Amino acid sequence: MTAPESSAPRLRGRPRSPATDAAIIEAALRLLEEGASVGGLSIEGIAREAGVGKATVYRRWPDKNALLLDVLRSLEEPGPEPSGVSVRDDLVAILEFMRRRGLAKRNSALLRNVITQMHAHLELWRAYDETVIEARRTALRAVLRRGQETGEIRTDVDLELLADLFTGPMLSRAILHEWKELPEGLAERIVDAVLHGVAPAPRADAPG
Amino acid sequence: MTAPESSAPRLRGRPRSPATDAAIIEAALRLLEEGASVGGLSIEGIAREAGVGKATVYRRWPDKNALLLDVLRSLEEPGPEPSGVSVRDDLVAILEFMRRRGLAKRNSALLRNVITQMHAHLELWRAYDETVIEARRTALRAVLRRGQETGEIRTDVDLELLADLFTGPMLSRAILHEWKELPEGLAERIVDAVLHGVAPAPRADAPG
DNA sequence: CTAATACGAGACGGCCTCGTATCGTAAGTC
DNA sequence: GACTTACGATACGAGGCCGTCTCGTATTAG
């Protein structure tokens, strides 16, 4: 859904080219991949990269934020459906999805650039946060809650903290390190380590 | 150490004011706190904010990167010294240090803004990474290795993964969420959860 | 005192971007 | 064919920042 405006069914003249829509989005992604910062992106530069007139961009999006929001949305993928069988496997699937997203250089560069600069463009961040991130977090929370009900996960740990314990290691790698640092099998290793702990013996001297 | 140049001992005329050095650094920090992006910072704007002529800035730093590097360095703190007694307590100390750093609004905004945009300004990022981050990671690795030797930490988990399991949850909160999300006691809760696992019973059905 | 340098202020030409407007042309509807 | 809109290209004035330079003044050494 990269169509910026589908409300007004213009019938009279030459219709807008969907290929041009895509070319503009693609150009923005290409620039971001190449290390451009969100703040450094310019409509002018995007139009140039897309081989398109500026007016063609302004005809579709009123300003940079609106365009960037569509750029972000163009990267959305459905996300894994929880199998409902093993909570452990569902967690692995969620983290593996994150890993593969972070691996795609396109997403990684975007993640890094976007996540922080968004806080400067607060409207943009909130829109992205509410539409994309919150949905994922809700799905994760549901899996975790199911785990608590089935006894696979302790109930004396805050649900938010649980979520961060699983996703934090994967996210911090994707954001801070290079994409090289997301090897195959990482999702499973994280999930199992967090589930069973990194202390060797199930000793009963836990201070809680 | 915010003195940009201490090599040439100018003796003839009026000496440079250290207060002006500080005022410039302070102005840059203030702008970053207020949500300015690294790319959006301008020498001109910093000079304006500092109530200082542009030439006064250029007299000290050759370009924006050099100035920003000194801005980053001005935020460095020594970091916790491992007690050497309990590995668990040392880990808590390290994470608690991270938490307090992330809490200072100044650092949090910087973290977010800097960490990503750095990848655009690669030289800047590498300098920061090598001088600050790598030192911290080395200290953390030492603690973890000691834990493996004393038997407090399993030896069948990669050292890098171990580090991320502990720091990832704290970092992802500091970067992604607001500073509100770093409550007191978070360091302990993360460390204990990662150490003992979030699965309730030490069941032996781990698949590998 | 004089000489040397730092200081705040800001002028300067150059570059880039903004958002708008105007070309001539292309591609549709009626 | 007539009309309408999209298209690429480009010009426009406004404005920000760059890095250099020049003011008049302030602060130090000798």
Tab-separated table of N, CA and C in Angstrom, chain A residues 8-121:
chain	number	residue	atom	x	y	z
A	8	ALA	N	-9.499	10.411	-3.827
A	8	ALA	CA	-10.092	11.186	-4.904
A	8	ALA	C	-9.921	10.451	-6.237
A	9	PRO	N	-10.985	9.874	-6.755
A	9	PRO	CA	-10.883	9.115	-8.006
A	9	PRO	C	-10.869	10.039	-9.214
A	10	ARG	N	-9.690	10.539	-9.544
A	10	ARG	CA	-9.568	11.466	-10.674
A	10	ARG	C	-9.769	10.679	-11.966
A	11	LEU	N	-10.722	11.141	-12.723
A	11	LEU	CA	-11.067	10.389	-13.917
A	11	LEU	C	-10.789	11.174	-15.202
A	12	ARG	N	-10.687	12.485	-15.053
A	12	ARG	CA	-10.681	13.295	-16.255
A	12	ARG	C	-9.433	13.143	-17.122
A	13	GLY	N	-8.285	13.434	-16.553
A	13	GLY	CA	-7.096	13.503	-17.390
A	13	GLY	C	-6.211	12.270	-17.322
A	14	ARG	N	-4.940	12.502	-17.489
A	14	ARG	CA	-3.969	11.402	-17.433
A	14	ARG	C	-3.825	10.913	-16.002
A	15	PRO	N	-3.972	9.642	-15.766
A	15	PRO	CA	-3.886	9.128	-14.390
A	15	PRO	C	-2.437	9.108	-13.911
A	16	ARG	N	-2.297	9.200	-12.617
A	16	ARG	CA	-0.956	9.126	-12.041
A	16	ARG	C	-0.385	7.730	-12.224
A	17	SER	N	0.891	7.706	-12.461
A	17	SER	CA	1.541	6.425	-12.704
A	17	SER	C	1.928	5.750	-11.402
A	18	PRO	N	1.407	4.552	-11.150
A	18	PRO	CA	1.827	3.817	-9.950
A	18	PRO	C	3.318	3.506	-9.993
A	19	ALA	N	3.852	3.337	-11.179
A	19	ALA	CA	5.286	3.083	-11.295
A	19	ALA	C	6.084	4.255	-10.748
A	20	THR	N	5.563	5.452	-10.946
A	20	THR	CA	6.252	6.632	-10.396
A	20	THR	C	6.161	6.643	-8.882
A	21	ASP	N	4.983	6.300	-8.359
A	21	ASP	CA	4.873	6.132	-6.905
A	21	ASP	C	6.016	5.269	-6.401
A	22	ALA	N	6.121	4.095	-6.996
A	22	ALA	CA	7.104	3.128	-6.525
A	22	ALA	C	8.526	3.642	-6.704
A	23	ALA	N	8.763	4.323	-7.825
A	23	ALA	CA	10.113	4.808	-8.086
A	23	ALA	C	10.555	5.797	-7.013
A	24	ILE	N	9.627	6.608	-6.558
A	24	ILE	CA	9.962	7.602	-5.532
A	24	ILE	C	10.291	6.898	-4.213
A	25	ILE	N	9.426	5.969	-3.827
A	25	ILE	CA	9.684	5.215	-2.589
A	25	ILE	C	11.031	4.496	-2.690
A	26	GLU	N	11.237	3.862	-3.824
A	26	GLU	CA	12.488	3.125	-4.019
A	26	GLU	C	13.703	4.042	-3.896
A	27	ALA	N	13.593	5.208	-4.479
A	27	ALA	CA	14.721	6.141	-4.426
A	27	ALA	C	15.035	6.525	-2.989
A	28	ALA	N	13.987	6.779	-2.211
A	28	ALA	CA	14.202	7.143	-0.809
A	28	ALA	C	14.881	5.996	-0.074
A	29	LEU	N	14.419	4.781	-0.312
A	29	LEU	CA	15.031	3.624	0.342
A	29	LEU	C	16.490	3.489	-0.055
A	30	ARG	N	16.754	3.693	-1.347
A	30	ARG	CA	18.123	3.557	-1.829
A	30	ARG	C	19.041	4.553	-1.115
A	31	LEU	N	18.566	5.774	-0.981
A	31	LEU	CA	19.389	6.787	-0.320
A	31	LEU	C	19.616	6.423	1.148
A	32	LEU	N	18.574	5.928	1.794
A	32	LEU	CA	18.730	5.552	3.200
A	32	LEU	C	19.703	4.392	3.340
A	33	GLU	N	19.598	3.443	2.428
A	33	GLU	CA	20.542	2.320	2.444
A	33	GLU	C	21.974	2.793	2.372
A	34	GLU	N	22.179	3.793	1.529
A	34	GLU	CA	23.544	4.245	1.292
A	34	GLU	C	24.066	5.112	2.419
A	35	GLY	N	23.306	5.178	3.522
A	35	GLY	CA	23.842	5.858	4.681
A	35	GLY	C	23.304	7.246	4.902
A	36	ALA	N	22.419	7.694	4.037
A	36	ALA	CA	21.843	9.013	4.261
A	36	ALA	C	21.061	9.002	5.567
A	37	SER	N	21.083	10.095	6.262
A	37	SER	CA	20.312	10.198	7.487
A	37	SER	C	18.928	10.730	7.148
A	38	VAL	N	17.988	10.400	8.009
A	38	VAL	CA	16.624	10.850	7.762
A	38	VAL	C	16.589	12.366	7.625
A	39	GLY	N	17.298	13.033	8.518
A	39	GLY	CA	17.325	14.490	8.442
A	39	GLY	C	18.017	14.984	7.185
A	40	GLY	N	18.926	14.173	6.660
A	40	GLY	CA	19.659	14.591	5.480
A	40	GLY	C	18.907	14.364	4.186
A	41	LEU	N	17.848	13.573	4.255
A	41	LEU	CA	17.059	13.360	3.049
A	41	LEU	C	16.371	14.646	2.633
A	42	SER	N	16.321	14.882	1.339
A	42	SER	CA	15.598	16.043	0.843
A	42	SER	C	14.684	15.602	-0.284
A	43	ILE	N	13.559	16.254	-0.351
A	43	ILE	CA	12.634	15.974	-1.446
A	43	ILE	C	13.376	16.141	-2.767
A	44	GLU	N	14.155	17.197	-2.802
A	44	GLU	CA	14.899	17.485	-4.024
A	44	GLU	C	15.820	16.310	-4.377
A	45	GLY	N	16.527	15.819	-3.376
A	45	GLY	CA	17.447	14.712	-3.626
A	45	GLY	C	16.719	13.434	-4.014
A	46	ILE	N	15.602	13.185	-3.363
A	46	ILE	CA	14.834	11.985	-3.674
A	46	ILE	C	14.332	12.048	-5.112
A	47	ALA	N	13.801	13.217	-5.486
A	47	ALA	CA	13.308	13.371	-6.851
A	47	ALA	C	14.439	13.144	-7.854
A	48	ARG	N	15.602	13.687	-7.542
A	48	ARG	CA	16.744	13.525	-8.431
A	48	ARG	C	17.093	12.041	-8.571
A	49	GLU	N	17.176	11.381	-7.407
A	49	GLU	CA	17.535	9.960	-7.413
A	49	GLU	C	16.506	9.130	-8.176
A	50	ALA	N	15.258	9.562	-8.107
A	50	ALA	CA	14.198	8.794	-8.770
A	50	ALA	C	14.069	9.173	-10.241
A	51	GLY	N	14.783	10.204	-10.660
A	51	GLY	CA	14.644	10.664	-12.035
A	51	GLY	C	13.258	11.229	-12.275
A	52	VAL	N	12.855	12.098	-11.405
A	52	VAL	CA	11.479	12.567	-11.351
A	52	VAL	C	11.490	14.056	-11.029
A	53	GLY	N	10.525	14.772	-11.500
A	53	GLY	CA	10.437	16.183	-11.167
A	53	GLY	C	9.962	16.390	-9.741
A	54	LYS	N	10.378	17.500	-9.175
A	54	LYS	CA	9.949	17.782	-7.806
A	54	LYS	C	8.439	17.849	-7.703
A	55	ALA	N	7.823	18.483	-8.662
A	55	ALA	CA	6.366	18.638	-8.612
A	55	ALA	C	5.678	17.280	-8.539
A	56	THR	N	6.279	16.290	-9.175
A	56	THR	CA	5.694	14.950	-9.152
A	56	THR	C	5.671	14.389	-7.741
A	57	VAL	N	6.674	14.739	-6.961
A	57	VAL	CA	6.678	14.308	-5.560
A	57	VAL	C	5.650	15.094	-4.766
A	58	TYR	N	5.679	16.399	-4.937
A	58	TYR	CA	4.754	17.238	-4.155
A	58	TYR	C	3.306	16.973	-4.543
A	59	ARG	N	3.089	16.467	-5.754
A	59	ARG	CA	1.724	16.143	-6.151
A	59	ARG	C	1.175	15.005	-5.303
A	60	ARG	N	2.105	14.157	-4.774
A	60	ARG	CA	1.673	12.968	-4.042
A	60	ARG	C	1.713	13.138	-2.540
A	61	TRP	N	2.769	13.790	-2.052
A	61	TRP	CA	2.894	13.938	-0.602
A	61	TRP	C	3.054	15.408	-0.267
A	62	PRO	N	2.378	15.852	0.798
A	62	PRO	CA	2.440	17.282	1.129
A	62	PRO	C	3.807	17.703	1.668
A	63	ASP	N	4.494	16.803	2.377
A	63	ASP	CA	5.790	17.173	2.916
A	63	ASP	C	6.637	15.922	3.148
A	64	LYS	N	7.802	16.123	3.684
A	64	LYS	CA	8.765	15.037	3.837
A	64	LYS	C	8.262	13.975	4.802
A	65	ASN	N	7.641	14.397	5.886
A	65	ASN	CA	7.176	13.430	6.870
A	65	ASN	C	6.174	12.458	6.262
A	66	ALA	N	5.249	12.971	5.523
A	66	ALA	CA	4.237	12.106	4.920
A	66	ALA	C	4.900	11.096	3.984
A	67	LEU	N	5.864	11.567	3.217
A	67	LEU	CA	6.568	10.660	2.317
A	67	LEU	C	7.319	9.597	3.105
A	68	LEU	N	8.036	10.024	4.139
A	68	LEU	CA	8.828	9.064	4.901
A	68	LEU	C	7.951	8.031	5.587
A	69	LEU	N	6.791	8.465	6.037
A	69	LEU	CA	5.898	7.505	6.679
A	69	LEU	C	5.513	6.411	5.688
A	70	ASP	N	5.235	6.796	4.445
A	70	ASP	CA	4.922	5.778	3.440
A	70	ASP	C	6.144	4.918	3.127
A	71	VAL	N	7.310	5.530	3.166
A	71	VAL	CA	8.523	4.741	2.951
A	71	VAL	C	8.635	3.665	4.021
A	72	LEU	N	8.391	4.048	5.257
A	72	LEU	CA	8.457	3.072	6.349
A	72	LEU	C	7.420	1.978	6.170
A	73	ARG	N	6.229	2.404	5.845
A	73	ARG	CA	5.159	1.421	5.708
A	73	ARG	C	5.464	0.430	4.580
A	74	SER	N	6.195	0.883	3.573
A	74	SER	CA	6.479	-0.009	2.455
A	74	SER	C	7.345	-1.172	2.891
A	75	LEU	N	7.945	-1.048	4.060
A	75	LEU	CA	8.821	-2.123	4.530
A	75	LEU	C	8.096	-3.116	5.426
A	76	GLU	N	6.866	-2.808	5.733
A	76	GLU	CA	6.152	-3.689	6.649
A	76	GLU	C	5.960	-5.072	6.046
A	77	GLU	N	6.083	-6.034	6.925
A	77	GLU	CA	5.758	-7.405	6.538
A	77	GLU	C	4.791	-7.934	7.576
A	78	PRO	N	4.045	-8.984	7.210
A	78	PRO	CA	2.979	-9.422	8.106
A	78	PRO	C	3.466	-9.871	9.477
A	79	GLY	N	4.632	-10.462	9.577
A	79	GLY	CA	5.050	-10.959	10.875
A	79	GLY	C	4.529	-12.361	11.119
A	80	PRO	N	5.221	-13.095	11.953
A	80	PRO	CA	4.880	-14.521	12.093
A	80	PRO	C	3.576	-14.727	12.865
A	81	GLU	N	2.863	-15.733	12.433
A	81	GLU	CA	1.644	-16.129	13.129
A	81	GLU	C	2.025	-17.141	14.214
A	82	PRO	N	1.629	-16.875	15.458
A	82	PRO	CA	1.984	-17.855	16.510
A	82	PRO	C	1.332	-19.202	16.244
A	83	SER	N	2.147	-20.242	16.335
A	83	SER	CA	1.640	-21.585	16.038
A	83	SER	C	0.623	-22.016	17.086
A	84	GLY	N	0.833	-21.534	18.299
A	84	GLY	CA	-0.083	-21.917	19.352
A	84	GLY	C	0.279	-23.225	20.015
A	85	VAL	N	1.325	-23.875	19.530
A	85	VAL	CA	1.719	-25.154	20.123
A	85	VAL	C	2.711	-24.905	21.258
A	86	SER	N	3.960	-24.635	20.880
A	86	SER	CA	4.982	-24.418	21.887
A	86	SER	C	5.282	-22.939	22.005
A	87	VAL	N	5.215	-22.431	23.207
A	87	VAL	CA	5.543	-21.025	23.425
A	87	VAL	C	6.994	-20.771	23.053
A	88	ARG	N	7.832	-21.707	23.392
A	88	ARG	CA	9.251	-21.570	23.059
A	88	ARG	C	9.428	-21.411	21.559
A	89	ASP	N	8.734	-22.221	20.790
A	89	ASP	CA	8.880	-22.136	19.332
A	89	ASP	C	8.300	-20.832	18.790
A	90	ASP	N	7.226	-20.366	19.400
A	90	ASP	CA	6.666	-19.096	18.957
A	90	ASP	C	7.638	-17.959	19.214
A	91	LEU	N	8.289	-18.007	20.361
A	91	LEU	CA	9.281	-16.969	20.677
A	91	LEU	C	10.427	-17.025	19.681
A	92	VAL	N	10.872	-18.232	19.371
A	92	VAL	CA	11.946	-18.374	18.387
A	92	VAL	C	11.500	-17.783	17.049
A	93	ALA	N	10.271	-18.051	16.679
A	93	ALA	CA	9.776	-17.539	15.394
A	93	ALA	C	9.771	-16.011	15.381
A	94	ILE	N	9.335	-15.412	16.472
A	94	ILE	CA	9.297	-13.945	16.542
A	94	ILE	C	10.705	-13.371	16.441
A	95	LEU	N	11.619	-13.941	17.185
A	95	LEU	CA	12.989	-13.423	17.162
A	95	LEU	C	13.656	-13.703	15.815
A	96	GLU	N	13.334	-14.849	15.239
A	96	GLU	CA	13.908	-15.159	13.931
A	96	GLU	C	13.389	-14.163	12.889
A	97	PHE	N	12.141	-13.771	13.040
A	97	PHE	CA	11.601	-12.750	12.143
A	97	PHE	C	12.359	-11.439	12.295
A	98	MET	N	12.621	-11.078	13.532
A	98	MET	CA	13.395	-9.862	13.777
A	98	MET	C	14.796	-9.981	13.185
A	99	ARG	N	15.366	-11.150	13.336
A	99	ARG	CA	16.726	-11.344	12.829
A	99	ARG	C	16.778	-11.159	11.327
A	100	ARG	N	15.853	-11.779	10.659
A	100	ARG	CA	15.851	-11.689	9.197
A	100	ARG	C	15.580	-10.257	8.739
A	101	ARG	N	14.747	-9.539	9.488
A	101	ARG	CA	14.509	-8.140	9.138
A	101	ARG	C	15.781	-7.330	9.307
A	102	GLY	N	16.455	-7.574	10.418
A	102	GLY	CA	17.675	-6.827	10.665
A	102	GLY	C	18.757	-7.176	9.661
A	103	LEU	N	18.689	-8.401	9.139
A	103	LEU	CA	19.705	-8.842	8.195
A	103	LEU	C	19.593	-8.089	6.884
A	104	ALA	N	18.372	-7.906	6.447
A	104	ALA	CA	18.199	-7.148	5.211
A	104	ALA	C	18.828	-5.788	5.408
A	105	LYS	N	19.862	-5.527	4.642
A	105	LYS	CA	20.618	-4.295	4.877
A	105	LYS	C	19.702	-3.081	4.848
A	106	ARG	N	18.745	-3.174	3.985
A	106	ARG	CA	17.793	-2.086	3.840
A	106	ARG	C	17.110	-1.777	5.162
A	107	ASN	N	16.633	-2.807	5.824
A	107	ASN	CA	15.939	-2.580	7.080
A	107	ASN	C	16.881	-2.136	8.175
A	108	SER	N	18.049	-2.700	8.188
A	108	SER	CA	18.980	-2.373	9.243
A	108	SER	C	19.357	-0.904	9.208
A	109	ALA	N	19.702	-0.439	8.031
A	109	ALA	CA	20.051	0.965	7.903
A	109	ALA	C	18.860	1.832	8.299
A	110	LEU	N	17.704	1.429	7.861
A	110	LEU	CA	16.512	2.198	8.199
A	110	LEU	C	16.274	2.211	9.695
A	111	LEU	N	16.319	1.023	10.274
A	111	LEU	CA	16.121	0.915	11.708
A	111	LEU	C	16.994	1.918	12.434
A	112	ARG	N	18.275	1.804	12.157
A	112	ARG	CA	19.230	2.656	12.849
A	112	ARG	C	18.918	4.122	12.629
A	113	ASN	N	18.760	4.481	11.385
A	113	ASN	CA	18.564	5.895	11.091
A	113	ASN	C	17.231	6.410	11.611
A	114	VAL	N	16.250	5.568	11.415
A	114	VAL	CA	14.904	6.026	11.726
A	114	VAL	C	14.651	6.097	13.218
A	115	ILE	N	15.028	5.035	13.895
A	115	ILE	CA	14.606	4.891	15.283
A	115	ILE	C	14.973	6.104	16.121
A	116	THR	N	16.119	6.681	15.860
A	116	THR	CA	16.516	7.797	16.703
A	116	THR	C	15.980	9.101	16.171
A	117	GLN	N	16.178	9.339	14.910
A	117	GLN	CA	15.785	10.621	14.362
A	117	GLN	C	14.287	10.826	14.482
A	118	MET	N	13.582	9.716	14.597
A	118	MET	CA	12.155	9.807	14.776
A	118	MET	C	11.824	10.669	15.975
A	119	HIS	N	12.642	10.550	17.001
A	119	HIS	CA	12.324	11.296	18.209
A	119	HIS	C	12.413	12.792	17.963
A	120	ALA	N	13.182	13.171	16.975
A	120	ALA	CA	13.196	14.582	16.604
A	120	ALA	C	11.875	14.909	15.897
A	121	HIS	N	11.513	14.102	14.919
A	121	HIS	CA	10.237	14.272	14.220
A	121	HIS	C	9.181	13.477	14.971
